[in-house]
Amino acid sequence: MAPWLYRDDDGIEFTLYGFTFVDGAYLETVFTGAATADLEWAFEAWRSVTRSGDE
């Protein structure tokens, strides 16, 4: 798992790019928002991403 956080002044205050790597594959998640005072929700949402089982 690896996150990158970018701050932007062009309307969107932040963009969080999160990468989750599993078995040679990866999932990129992108969260954007304007409230930079509390970014914990974005990190928690990214950490909650899980791989579903093959059914």
Short mmCIF file of N, CA, C and O in Angstrom, two decimals:
data_model
loop_
_atom_site.label_atom_id
_atom_site.label_comp_id
_atom_site.label_asym_id
_atom_site.label_seq_id
_atom_site.Cartn_x
_atom_site.Cartn_y
_atom_site.Cartn_z
N MET A 1 0.85 -1.17 0.00
CA MET A 1 0.00 0.00 0.00
C MET A 1 0.89 1.23 0.00
O MET A 1 1.90 1.26 0.68
N ALA A 2 0.50 2.20 -0.79
CA ALA A 2 1.29 3.42 -0.86
C ALA A 2 0.39 4.60 -1.20
O ALA A 2 -0.31 4.56 -2.21
N PRO A 3 0.39 5.65 -0.38
CA PRO A 3 -0.41 6.83 -0.70
C PRO A 3 0.47 8.03 -1.09
O PRO A 3 1.61 8.15 -0.66
N TRP A 4 -0.08 8.90 -1.93
CA TRP A 4 0.54 10.18 -2.25
C TRP A 4 -0.53 11.25 -2.09
O TRP A 4 -1.63 11.09 -2.60
N LEU A 5 -0.21 12.31 -1.39
CA LEU A 5 -1.16 13.40 -1.14
C LEU A 5 -0.65 14.66 -1.83
O LEU A 5 0.50 15.06 -1.63
N TYR A 6 -1.49 15.26 -2.65
CA TYR A 6 -1.14 16.50 -3.35
C TYR A 6 -2.11 17.58 -2.94
O TYR A 6 -3.32 17.35 -2.86
N ARG A 7 -1.60 18.75 -2.70
CA ARG A 7 -2.45 19.91 -2.41
C ARG A 7 -2.48 20.79 -3.65
O ARG A 7 -1.48 20.96 -4.32
N ASP A 8 -3.66 21.36 -3.93
CA ASP A 8 -3.87 22.11 -5.15
C ASP A 8 -4.61 23.40 -4.81
O ASP A 8 -5.50 23.39 -3.96
N ASP A 9 -4.29 24.47 -5.48
CA ASP A 9 -4.96 25.75 -5.24
C ASP A 9 -5.97 26.08 -6.33
O ASP A 9 -6.53 27.17 -6.33
N ASP A 10 -6.23 25.17 -7.25
CA ASP A 10 -7.13 25.45 -8.38
C ASP A 10 -8.53 24.89 -8.14
O ASP A 10 -9.09 24.19 -8.97
N GLY A 11 -9.12 25.17 -7.01
CA GLY A 11 -10.48 24.73 -6.72
C GLY A 11 -10.52 23.48 -5.86
O GLY A 11 -11.28 23.41 -4.92
N ILE A 12 -9.76 22.46 -6.20
CA ILE A 12 -9.70 21.26 -5.38
C ILE A 12 -8.53 21.41 -4.44
O ILE A 12 -7.41 21.65 -4.85
N GLU A 13 -8.78 21.29 -3.17
CA GLU A 13 -7.76 21.53 -2.16
C GLU A 13 -6.77 20.38 -2.01
O GLU A 13 -5.64 20.59 -1.69
N PHE A 14 -7.24 19.13 -2.21
CA PHE A 14 -6.30 18.02 -2.10
C PHE A 14 -6.73 16.87 -3.00
O PHE A 14 -7.90 16.74 -3.36
N THR A 15 -5.79 16.06 -3.37
CA THR A 15 -6.04 14.81 -4.08
C THR A 15 -5.18 13.75 -3.43
O THR A 15 -3.97 13.93 -3.29
N LEU A 16 -5.80 12.65 -3.01
CA LEU A 16 -5.08 11.54 -2.42
C LEU A 16 -5.11 10.38 -3.41
O LEU A 16 -6.18 9.93 -3.81
N TYR A 17 -3.93 9.99 -3.87
CA TYR A 17 -3.81 8.82 -4.73
C TYR A 17 -3.35 7.67 -3.85
O TYR A 17 -2.32 7.76 -3.21
N GLY A 18 -4.13 6.61 -3.82
CA GLY A 18 -3.77 5.44 -3.03
C GLY A 18 -3.61 4.23 -3.93
O GLY A 18 -4.42 4.00 -4.83
N PHE A 19 -2.56 3.47 -3.73
CA PHE A 19 -2.31 2.28 -4.51
C PHE A 19 -2.28 1.07 -3.57
O PHE A 19 -1.60 1.09 -2.55
N THR A 20 -3.03 0.04 -3.93
CA THR A 20 -3.04 -1.21 -3.19
C THR A 20 -2.54 -2.29 -4.11
O THR A 20 -3.08 -2.49 -5.20
N PHE A 21 -1.46 -2.98 -3.71
CA PHE A 21 -0.82 -3.99 -4.54
C PHE A 21 -1.12 -5.38 -3.99
O PHE A 21 -0.92 -5.64 -2.81
N VAL A 22 -1.59 -6.29 -4.86
CA VAL A 22 -1.90 -7.66 -4.46
C VAL A 22 -1.57 -8.60 -5.62
O VAL A 22 -2.08 -8.41 -6.73
N ASP A 23 -0.75 -9.58 -5.37
CA ASP A 23 -0.45 -10.64 -6.34
C ASP A 23 -0.09 -10.12 -7.73
O ASP A 23 -0.63 -10.59 -8.74
N GLY A 24 0.78 -9.16 -7.81
CA GLY A 24 1.23 -8.64 -9.09
C GLY A 24 0.27 -7.69 -9.77
O GLY A 24 0.51 -7.25 -10.89
N ALA A 25 -0.82 -7.35 -9.13
CA ALA A 25 -1.78 -6.39 -9.67
C ALA A 25 -1.92 -5.23 -8.69
O ALA A 25 -1.47 -5.32 -7.55
N TYR A 26 -2.53 -4.15 -9.14
CA TYR A 26 -2.75 -3.04 -8.22
C TYR A 26 -4.06 -2.35 -8.53
O TYR A 26 -4.60 -2.44 -9.63
N LEU A 27 -4.57 -1.68 -7.52
CA LEU A 27 -5.77 -0.86 -7.63
C LEU A 27 -5.39 0.55 -7.25
O LEU A 27 -4.80 0.78 -6.19
N GLU A 28 -5.71 1.50 -8.11
CA GLU A 28 -5.48 2.91 -7.81
C GLU A 28 -6.80 3.53 -7.40
O GLU A 28 -7.80 3.41 -8.10
N THR A 29 -6.83 4.17 -6.23
CA THR A 29 -8.01 4.90 -5.78
C THR A 29 -7.63 6.38 -5.69
O THR A 29 -6.51 6.71 -5.31
N VAL A 30 -8.56 7.24 -6.04
CA VAL A 30 -8.31 8.68 -6.03
C VAL A 30 -9.43 9.35 -5.25
O VAL A 30 -10.61 9.16 -5.56
N PHE A 31 -9.06 10.11 -4.23
CA PHE A 31 -10.01 10.87 -3.44
C PHE A 31 -9.66 12.34 -3.60
O PHE A 31 -8.50 12.73 -3.47
N THR A 32 -10.67 13.18 -3.87
CA THR A 32 -10.45 14.61 -3.96
C THR A 32 -11.43 15.31 -3.04
O THR A 32 -12.51 14.81 -2.77
N GLY A 33 -11.04 16.46 -2.55
CA GLY A 33 -11.93 17.21 -1.66
C GLY A 33 -11.42 18.60 -1.39
O GLY A 33 -10.30 18.96 -1.77
N ALA A 34 -12.25 19.38 -0.73
CA ALA A 34 -11.91 20.76 -0.44
C ALA A 34 -11.59 21.00 1.03
O ALA A 34 -11.06 22.05 1.37
N ALA A 35 -11.90 20.06 1.91
CA ALA A 35 -11.70 20.25 3.34
C ALA A 35 -10.37 19.63 3.76
O ALA A 35 -10.28 18.43 3.98
N THR A 36 -9.33 20.45 3.85
CA THR A 36 -8.02 19.93 4.22
C THR A 36 -7.79 19.89 5.72
O THR A 36 -6.77 19.38 6.16
N ALA A 37 -8.73 20.40 6.51
CA ALA A 37 -8.54 20.41 7.96
C ALA A 37 -8.55 18.99 8.53
O ALA A 37 -7.88 18.71 9.52
N ASP A 38 -9.32 18.08 7.92
CA ASP A 38 -9.42 16.71 8.42
C ASP A 38 -9.34 15.75 7.24
O ASP A 38 -10.35 15.44 6.61
N LEU A 39 -8.15 15.28 6.93
CA LEU A 39 -7.95 14.36 5.82
C LEU A 39 -8.02 12.90 6.26
O LEU A 39 -7.94 12.00 5.42
N GLU A 40 -8.22 12.66 7.55
CA GLU A 40 -8.21 11.29 8.04
C GLU A 40 -9.27 10.43 7.36
O GLU A 40 -9.07 9.25 7.12
N TRP A 41 -10.42 11.03 7.01
CA TRP A 41 -11.48 10.26 6.36
C TRP A 41 -11.00 9.67 5.05
O TRP A 41 -11.33 8.53 4.70
N ALA A 42 -10.20 10.42 4.28
CA ALA A 42 -9.70 9.92 2.99
C ALA A 42 -8.73 8.77 3.19
O ALA A 42 -8.80 7.76 2.49
N PHE A 43 -7.83 8.90 4.18
CA PHE A 43 -6.90 7.81 4.46
C PHE A 43 -7.63 6.58 4.99
O PHE A 43 -7.30 5.45 4.62
N GLU A 44 -8.66 6.77 5.83
CA GLU A 44 -9.43 5.64 6.34
C GLU A 44 -10.19 4.94 5.21
O GLU A 44 -10.25 3.71 5.17
N ALA A 45 -10.76 5.72 4.31
CA ALA A 45 -11.48 5.12 3.17
C ALA A 45 -10.51 4.33 2.30
O ALA A 45 -10.83 3.22 1.86
N TRP A 46 -9.34 4.87 2.05
CA TRP A 46 -8.34 4.16 1.24
C TRP A 46 -7.91 2.87 1.93
O TRP A 46 -7.82 1.82 1.30
N ARG A 47 -7.66 2.94 3.23
CA ARG A 47 -7.24 1.74 3.97
C ARG A 47 -8.33 0.67 4.02
O ARG A 47 -8.04 -0.50 4.22
N SER A 48 -9.59 1.06 3.84
CA SER A 48 -10.68 0.11 3.93
C SER A 48 -10.86 -0.71 2.64
O SER A 48 -11.65 -1.65 2.62
N VAL A 49 -10.15 -0.35 1.58
CA VAL A 49 -10.27 -1.09 0.32
C VAL A 49 -9.71 -2.48 0.51
O VAL A 49 -8.59 -2.67 1.00
N THR A 50 -10.51 -3.48 0.18
CA THR A 50 -10.08 -4.87 0.30
C THR A 50 -10.34 -5.61 -1.00
O THR A 50 -11.14 -5.17 -1.83
N ARG A 51 -9.68 -6.70 -1.15
CA ARG A 51 -9.88 -7.53 -2.33
C ARG A 51 -10.99 -8.54 -2.04
O ARG A 51 -10.97 -9.21 -1.02
N SER A 52 -11.93 -8.62 -2.95
CA SER A 52 -13.00 -9.61 -2.77
C SER A 52 -12.51 -10.96 -3.25
O SER A 52 -11.64 -11.05 -4.13
N GLY A 53 -13.07 -12.02 -2.72
CA GLY A 53 -12.67 -13.36 -3.10
C GLY A 53 -13.19 -13.73 -4.48
O GLY A 53 -14.15 -13.17 -4.98
N ASP A 54 -12.51 -14.66 -5.13
CA ASP A 54 -12.97 -15.16 -6.43
C ASP A 54 -14.14 -16.09 -6.17
O ASP A 54 -14.02 -17.08 -5.48
N GLU A 55 -15.29 -15.74 -6.71
CA GLU A 55 -16.48 -16.55 -6.46
C GLU A 55 -17.07 -17.03 -7.74
O GLU A 55 -17.02 -16.49 -8.75
#
